[in-house]
């Protein structure tokens, strides 16, 4: 598709719920390398929080301060 890539924070903020990294990746339209580079930056600076359930599944949410 020729739609513009979307920012991870934009995708998560609009979702209003936790999403898996795969779901966010598909929504952003970024390459996998660009996606994980950006995700790591957002997690390192506290904008995105990784939640892990008891099965070890990861979901992502935006920190309230970054909405």
mmCIF file of N, CA, C and O in Angstrom:
data_model
loop_
_atom_site.group_PDB
_atom_site.id
_atom_site.type_symbol
_atom_site.label_atom_id
_atom_site.label_comp_id
_atom_site.label_asym_id
_atom_site.label_seq_id
_atom_site.Cartn_x
_atom_site.Cartn_y
_atom_site.Cartn_z
ATOM 1 N N UNK A 1 0.848 -1.200 0.000
ATOM 2 C CA UNK A 1 0.000 0.000 0.000
ATOM 3 C C UNK A 1 0.880 1.245 0.000
ATOM 4 O O UNK A 1 2.038 1.189 0.387
ATOM 5 N N UNK A 2 0.341 2.368 -0.417
ATOM 6 C CA UNK A 2 1.136 3.592 -0.517
ATOM 7 C C UNK A 2 0.799 4.579 0.585
ATOM 8 O O UNK A 2 1.076 5.753 0.489
ATOM 9 N N UNK A 3 0.168 4.085 1.661
ATOM 10 C CA UNK A 3 -0.126 5.025 2.740
ATOM 11 C C UNK A 3 1.130 5.332 3.537
ATOM 12 O O UNK A 3 2.045 4.528 3.612
ATOM 13 N N UNK A 4 1.152 6.520 4.111
ATOM 14 C CA UNK A 4 2.326 6.988 4.840
ATOM 15 C C UNK A 4 2.532 6.149 6.096
ATOM 16 O O UNK A 4 1.566 5.776 6.765
ATOM 17 N N UNK A 5 3.794 5.872 6.445
ATOM 18 C CA UNK A 5 4.049 5.212 7.725
ATOM 19 C C UNK A 5 3.521 6.062 8.879
ATOM 20 O O UNK A 5 3.535 7.285 8.803
ATOM 21 N N UNK A 6 3.066 5.419 9.912
ATOM 22 C CA UNK A 6 2.527 6.116 11.089
ATOM 23 C C UNK A 6 3.453 5.895 12.272
ATOM 24 O O UNK A 6 4.085 4.854 12.392
ATOM 25 N N UNK A 7 3.478 6.872 13.151
ATOM 26 C CA UNK A 7 4.317 6.775 14.337
ATOM 27 C C UNK A 7 3.707 5.810 15.348
ATOM 28 O O UNK A 7 2.484 5.742 15.504
ATOM 29 N N UNK A 8 4.567 5.085 16.035
ATOM 30 C CA UNK A 8 4.137 4.127 17.052
ATOM 31 C C UNK A 8 3.262 4.803 18.109
ATOM 32 O O UNK A 8 2.227 4.265 18.508
ATOM 33 N N UNK A 9 3.676 5.984 18.570
ATOM 34 C CA UNK A 9 2.899 6.674 19.611
ATOM 35 C C UNK A 9 1.518 7.057 19.097
ATOM 36 O O UNK A 9 0.529 6.990 19.829
ATOM 37 N N UNK A 10 1.461 7.454 17.825
ATOM 38 C CA UNK A 10 0.188 7.817 17.209
ATOM 39 C C UNK A 10 -0.751 6.609 17.171
ATOM 40 O O UNK A 10 -1.920 6.691 17.554
ATOM 41 N N UNK A 11 -0.223 5.481 16.731
ATOM 42 C CA UNK A 11 -1.019 4.246 16.648
ATOM 43 C C UNK A 11 -1.543 3.855 18.030
ATOM 44 O O UNK A 11 -2.732 3.582 18.217
ATOM 45 N N UNK A 12 -0.662 3.841 19.020
ATOM 46 C CA UNK A 12 -1.053 3.407 20.366
ATOM 47 C C UNK A 12 -1.995 4.403 21.036
ATOM 48 O O UNK A 12 -2.908 3.997 21.758
ATOM 49 N N UNK A 13 -1.780 5.688 20.809
ATOM 50 C CA UNK A 13 -2.653 6.699 21.420
ATOM 51 C C UNK A 13 -4.070 6.586 20.886
ATOM 52 O O UNK A 13 -5.043 6.695 21.637
ATOM 53 N N UNK A 14 -4.193 6.357 19.591
ATOM 54 C CA UNK A 14 -5.520 6.246 18.983
ATOM 55 C C UNK A 14 -6.204 4.941 19.353
ATOM 56 O O UNK A 14 -7.429 4.863 19.393
ATOM 57 N N UNK A 15 -5.422 3.909 19.642
ATOM 58 C CA UNK A 15 -5.997 2.598 19.963
ATOM 59 C C UNK A 15 -6.741 2.612 21.294
ATOM 60 O O UNK A 15 -7.720 1.906 21.470
ATOM 61 N N UNK A 16 -6.260 3.410 22.243
ATOM 62 C CA UNK A 16 -6.869 3.507 23.575
ATOM 63 C C UNK A 16 -6.868 2.165 24.321
ATOM 64 O O UNK A 16 -7.637 1.957 25.245
ATOM 65 N N UNK A 17 -6.029 1.262 23.899
ATOM 66 C CA UNK A 17 -5.912 -0.017 24.596
ATOM 67 C C UNK A 17 -4.546 -0.602 24.283
ATOM 68 O O UNK A 17 -3.885 -0.173 23.340
ATOM 69 N N UNK A 18 -4.142 -1.576 25.071
ATOM 70 C CA UNK A 18 -2.866 -2.237 24.818
ATOM 71 C C UNK A 18 -2.942 -2.995 23.494
ATOM 72 O O UNK A 18 -3.981 -3.537 23.139
ATOM 73 N N UNK A 19 -1.837 -2.998 22.773
ATOM 74 C CA UNK A 19 -1.742 -3.728 21.507
ATOM 75 C C UNK A 19 -0.486 -4.575 21.533
ATOM 76 O O UNK A 19 0.497 -4.215 22.189
ATOM 77 N N UNK A 20 -0.487 -5.668 20.808
ATOM 78 C CA UNK A 20 0.743 -6.455 20.701
ATOM 79 C C UNK A 20 1.713 -5.729 19.774
ATOM 80 O O UNK A 20 1.293 -4.939 18.923
ATOM 81 N N UNK A 21 3.016 -5.992 19.930
ATOM 82 C CA UNK A 21 3.974 -5.386 19.009
ATOM 83 C C UNK A 21 3.638 -5.681 17.541
ATOM 84 O O UNK A 21 3.791 -4.811 16.686
ATOM 85 N N UNK A 22 3.154 -6.888 17.260
ATOM 86 C CA UNK A 22 2.800 -7.242 15.875
ATOM 87 C C UNK A 22 1.671 -6.377 15.349
ATOM 88 O O UNK A 22 1.707 -5.903 14.203
ATOM 89 N N UNK A 23 0.658 -6.156 16.188
ATOM 90 C CA UNK A 23 -0.470 -5.307 15.781
ATOM 91 C C UNK A 23 -0.004 -3.875 15.506
ATOM 92 O O UNK A 23 -0.405 -3.268 14.517
ATOM 93 N N UNK A 24 0.840 -3.352 16.392
ATOM 94 C CA UNK A 24 1.345 -1.988 16.212
ATOM 95 C C UNK A 24 2.198 -1.911 14.945
ATOM 96 O O UNK A 24 2.052 -0.995 14.144
ATOM 97 N N UNK A 25 3.053 -2.902 14.771
ATOM 98 C CA UNK A 25 3.916 -2.952 13.587
ATOM 99 C C UNK A 25 3.096 -2.891 12.300
ATOM 100 O O UNK A 25 3.377 -2.105 11.399
ATOM 101 N N UNK A 26 2.044 -3.692 12.229
ATOM 102 C CA UNK A 26 1.199 -3.708 11.029
ATOM 103 C C UNK A 26 0.542 -2.353 10.789
ATOM 104 O O UNK A 26 0.412 -1.907 9.644
ATOM 105 N N UNK A 27 0.131 -1.698 11.865
ATOM 106 C CA UNK A 27 -0.531 -0.397 11.740
ATOM 107 C C UNK A 27 0.432 0.713 11.310
ATOM 108 O O UNK A 27 0.023 1.650 10.637
ATOM 109 N N UNK A 28 1.693 0.616 11.728
ATOM 110 C CA UNK A 28 2.628 1.694 11.411
ATOM 111 C C UNK A 28 3.020 1.705 9.940
ATOM 112 O O UNK A 28 3.276 2.768 9.378
ATOM 113 N N UNK A 29 3.097 0.540 9.325
ATOM 114 C CA UNK A 29 3.569 0.470 7.949
ATOM 115 C C UNK A 29 5.073 0.665 7.814
ATOM 116 O O UNK A 29 5.596 0.812 6.708
ATOM 117 N N UNK A 30 5.789 0.670 8.940
ATOM 118 C CA UNK A 30 7.247 0.805 8.910
ATOM 119 C C UNK A 30 7.891 -0.526 8.529
ATOM 120 O O UNK A 30 7.269 -1.580 8.656
ATOM 121 N N UNK A 31 9.152 -0.470 8.103
ATOM 122 C CA UNK A 31 9.911 -1.710 7.936
ATOM 123 C C UNK A 31 10.146 -2.285 9.333
ATOM 124 O O UNK A 31 10.120 -1.554 10.333
ATOM 125 N N UNK A 32 10.382 -3.595 9.397
ATOM 126 C CA UNK A 32 10.560 -4.236 10.697
ATOM 127 C C UNK A 32 11.750 -3.635 11.454
ATOM 128 O O UNK A 32 11.680 -3.415 12.665
ATOM 129 N N UNK A 33 12.839 -3.331 10.746
ATOM 130 C CA UNK A 33 14.018 -2.743 11.410
ATOM 131 C C UNK A 33 13.711 -1.356 11.960
ATOM 132 O O UNK A 33 14.059 -1.029 13.094
ATOM 133 N N UNK A 34 13.057 -0.526 11.141
ATOM 134 C CA UNK A 34 12.703 0.827 11.582
ATOM 135 C C UNK A 34 11.735 0.769 12.760
ATOM 136 O O UNK A 34 11.828 1.551 13.707
ATOM 137 N N UNK A 35 10.803 -0.179 12.682
ATOM 138 C CA UNK A 35 9.819 -0.320 13.755
ATOM 139 C C UNK A 35 10.508 -0.636 15.083
ATOM 140 O O UNK A 35 10.273 0.020 16.091
ATOM 141 N N UNK A 36 11.370 -1.641 15.083
ATOM 142 C CA UNK A 36 12.004 -2.024 16.346
ATOM 143 C C UNK A 36 12.998 -0.980 16.845
ATOM 144 O O UNK A 36 13.140 -0.789 18.053
ATOM 145 N N UNK A 37 13.672 -0.274 15.928
ATOM 146 C CA UNK A 37 14.539 0.844 16.349
ATOM 147 C C UNK A 37 13.716 1.920 17.056
ATOM 148 O O UNK A 37 14.085 2.421 18.124
ATOM 149 N N UNK A 38 12.588 2.288 16.443
ATOM 150 C CA UNK A 38 11.728 3.331 17.021
ATOM 151 C C UNK A 38 11.114 2.863 18.333
ATOM 152 O O UNK A 38 11.056 3.618 19.310
ATOM 153 N N UNK A 39 10.679 1.605 18.369
ATOM 154 C CA UNK A 39 10.065 1.066 19.581
ATOM 155 C C UNK A 39 11.055 1.093 20.740
ATOM 156 O O UNK A 39 10.705 1.498 21.857
ATOM 157 N N UNK A 40 12.288 0.686 20.472
ATOM 158 C CA UNK A 40 13.301 0.690 21.534
ATOM 159 C C UNK A 40 13.504 2.101 22.079
ATOM 160 O O UNK A 40 13.602 2.291 23.295
ATOM 161 N N UNK A 41 13.570 3.101 21.190
ATOM 162 C CA UNK A 41 13.728 4.492 21.639
ATOM 163 C C UNK A 41 12.563 4.912 22.528
ATOM 164 O O UNK A 41 12.749 5.538 23.570
ATOM 165 N N UNK A 42 11.339 4.594 22.090
ATOM 166 C CA UNK A 42 10.150 4.976 22.863
ATOM 167 C C UNK A 42 10.123 4.293 24.225
ATOM 168 O O UNK A 42 9.703 4.894 25.222
ATOM 169 N N UNK A 43 10.564 3.037 24.287
ATOM 170 C CA UNK A 43 10.596 2.325 25.569
ATOM 171 C C UNK A 43 11.696 2.906 26.457
ATOM 172 O O UNK A 43 11.490 3.140 27.646
ATOM 173 N N UNK A 44 12.866 3.180 25.861
ATOM 174 C CA UNK A 44 13.986 3.737 26.635
ATOM 175 C C UNK A 44 13.647 5.101 27.232
ATOM 176 O O UNK A 44 14.065 5.420 28.347
ATOM 177 N N UNK A 45 12.886 5.924 26.493
ATOM 178 C CA UNK A 45 12.571 7.258 27.027
ATOM 179 C C UNK A 45 11.259 7.291 27.807
ATOM 180 O O UNK A 45 10.803 8.349 28.219
ATOM 181 N N UNK A 46 10.655 6.125 28.010
ATOM 182 C CA UNK A 46 9.481 6.030 28.866
ATOM 183 C C UNK A 46 8.158 6.353 28.199
ATOM 184 O O UNK A 46 7.125 6.381 28.861
ATOM 185 N N UNK A 47 8.171 6.588 26.876
ATOM 186 C CA UNK A 47 6.925 6.938 26.185
ATOM 187 C C UNK A 47 6.021 5.725 25.995
ATOM 188 O O UNK A 47 4.800 5.830 26.041
ATOM 189 N N UNK A 48 6.649 4.576 25.766
ATOM 190 C CA UNK A 48 5.898 3.332 25.592
ATOM 191 C C UNK A 48 6.265 2.384 26.721
ATOM 192 O O UNK A 48 7.434 2.247 27.077
ATOM 193 N N UNK A 49 5.253 1.756 27.279
ATOM 194 C CA UNK A 49 5.450 0.807 28.373
ATOM 195 C C UNK A 49 5.124 -0.594 27.869
ATOM 196 O O UNK A 49 4.081 -0.812 27.244
ATOM 197 N N UNK A 50 6.037 -1.523 28.136
ATOM 198 C CA UNK A 50 5.810 -2.934 27.799
ATOM 199 C C UNK A 50 5.137 -3.618 28.979
ATOM 200 O O UNK A 50 5.658 -3.593 30.093
ATOM 201 N N UNK A 51 4.003 -4.218 28.736
ATOM 202 C CA UNK A 51 3.303 -4.994 29.758
ATOM 203 C C UNK A 51 3.467 -6.472 29.419
ATOM 204 O O UNK A 51 3.338 -6.868 28.266
ATOM 205 N N UNK A 52 3.752 -7.282 30.436
ATOM 206 C CA UNK A 52 3.904 -8.715 30.228
ATOM 207 C C UNK A 52 2.880 -9.443 31.077
ATOM 208 O O UNK A 52 2.800 -9.198 32.272
ATOM 209 N N UNK A 53 2.109 -10.320 30.460
ATOM 210 C CA UNK A 53 1.162 -11.098 31.266
ATOM 211 C C UNK A 53 1.855 -12.352 31.789
ATOM 212 O O UNK A 53 3.037 -12.579 31.533
ATOM 213 N N UNK A 54 1.117 -13.158 32.519
ATOM 214 C CA UNK A 54 1.723 -14.319 33.170
ATOM 215 C C UNK A 54 2.237 -15.351 32.164
ATOM 216 O O UNK A 54 3.128 -16.128 32.473
ATOM 217 N N UNK A 55 1.696 -15.336 30.954
ATOM 218 C CA UNK A 55 2.185 -16.245 29.907
ATOM 219 C C UNK A 55 3.426 -15.703 29.216
ATOM 220 O O UNK A 55 3.989 -16.361 28.340
ATOM 221 N N UNK A 56 3.822 -14.490 29.563
ATOM 222 C CA UNK A 56 4.980 -13.883 28.930
ATOM 223 C C UNK A 56 4.657 -13.133 27.656
ATOM 224 O O UNK A 56 5.558 -12.678 26.950
ATOM 225 N N UNK A 57 3.368 -13.009 27.339
ATOM 226 C CA UNK A 57 2.970 -12.246 26.157
ATOM 227 C C UNK A 57 3.160 -10.762 26.433
ATOM 228 O O UNK A 57 2.832 -10.277 27.519
ATOM 229 N N UNK A 58 3.666 -10.050 25.445
ATOM 230 C CA UNK A 58 3.939 -8.619 25.597
ATOM 231 C C UNK A 58 2.868 -7.803 24.887
ATOM 232 O O UNK A 58 2.496 -8.099 23.758
ATOM 233 N N UNK A 59 2.374 -6.782 25.574
ATOM 234 C CA UNK A 59 1.545 -5.765 24.910
ATOM 235 C C UNK A 59 2.158 -4.402 25.214
ATOM 236 O O UNK A 59 2.936 -4.246 26.156
ATOM 237 N N UNK A 60 1.806 -3.431 24.388
ATOM 238 C CA UNK A 60 2.389 -2.095 24.472
ATOM 239 C C UNK A 60 1.301 -1.072 24.758
ATOM 240 O O UNK A 60 0.200 -1.160 24.206
ATOM 241 N N UNK A 61 1.608 -0.119 25.608
ATOM 242 C CA UNK A 61 0.721 1.011 25.862
ATOM 243 C C UNK A 61 1.535 2.292 25.878
ATOM 244 O O UNK A 61 2.739 2.263 26.123
ATOM 245 N N UNK A 62 0.873 3.421 25.642
ATOM 246 C CA UNK A 62 1.529 4.721 25.726
ATOM 247 C C UNK A 62 1.440 5.213 27.166
ATOM 248 O O UNK A 62 0.374 5.162 27.785
ATOM 249 N N UNK A 63 2.563 5.708 27.681
ATOM 250 C CA UNK A 63 2.552 6.320 29.006
ATOM 251 C C UNK A 63 1.647 7.528 28.989
ATOM 252 O O UNK A 63 1.603 8.268 28.003
ATOM 253 N N UNK A 64 0.901 7.737 30.057
ATOM 254 C CA UNK A 64 -0.086 8.835 30.101
ATOM 255 C C UNK A 64 0.536 10.186 29.759
ATOM 256 O O UNK A 64 -0.079 10.999 29.098
ATOM 257 N N UNK A 65 1.762 10.403 30.204
ATOM 258 C CA UNK A 65 2.419 11.688 29.974
ATOM 259 C C UNK A 65 2.708 11.961 28.490
ATOM 260 O O UNK A 65 2.948 13.077 28.100
ATOM 261 N N UNK A 66 2.661 10.915 27.683
ATOM 262 C CA UNK A 66 3.009 11.045 26.260
ATOM 263 C C UNK A 66 1.795 10.988 25.338
ATOM 264 O O UNK A 66 1.926 10.929 24.134
ATOM 265 N N UNK A 67 0.604 10.963 25.921
ATOM 266 C CA UNK A 67 -0.608 10.890 25.097
ATOM 267 C C UNK A 67 -0.832 12.193 24.362
ATOM 268 O O UNK A 67 -0.555 13.243 24.875
#
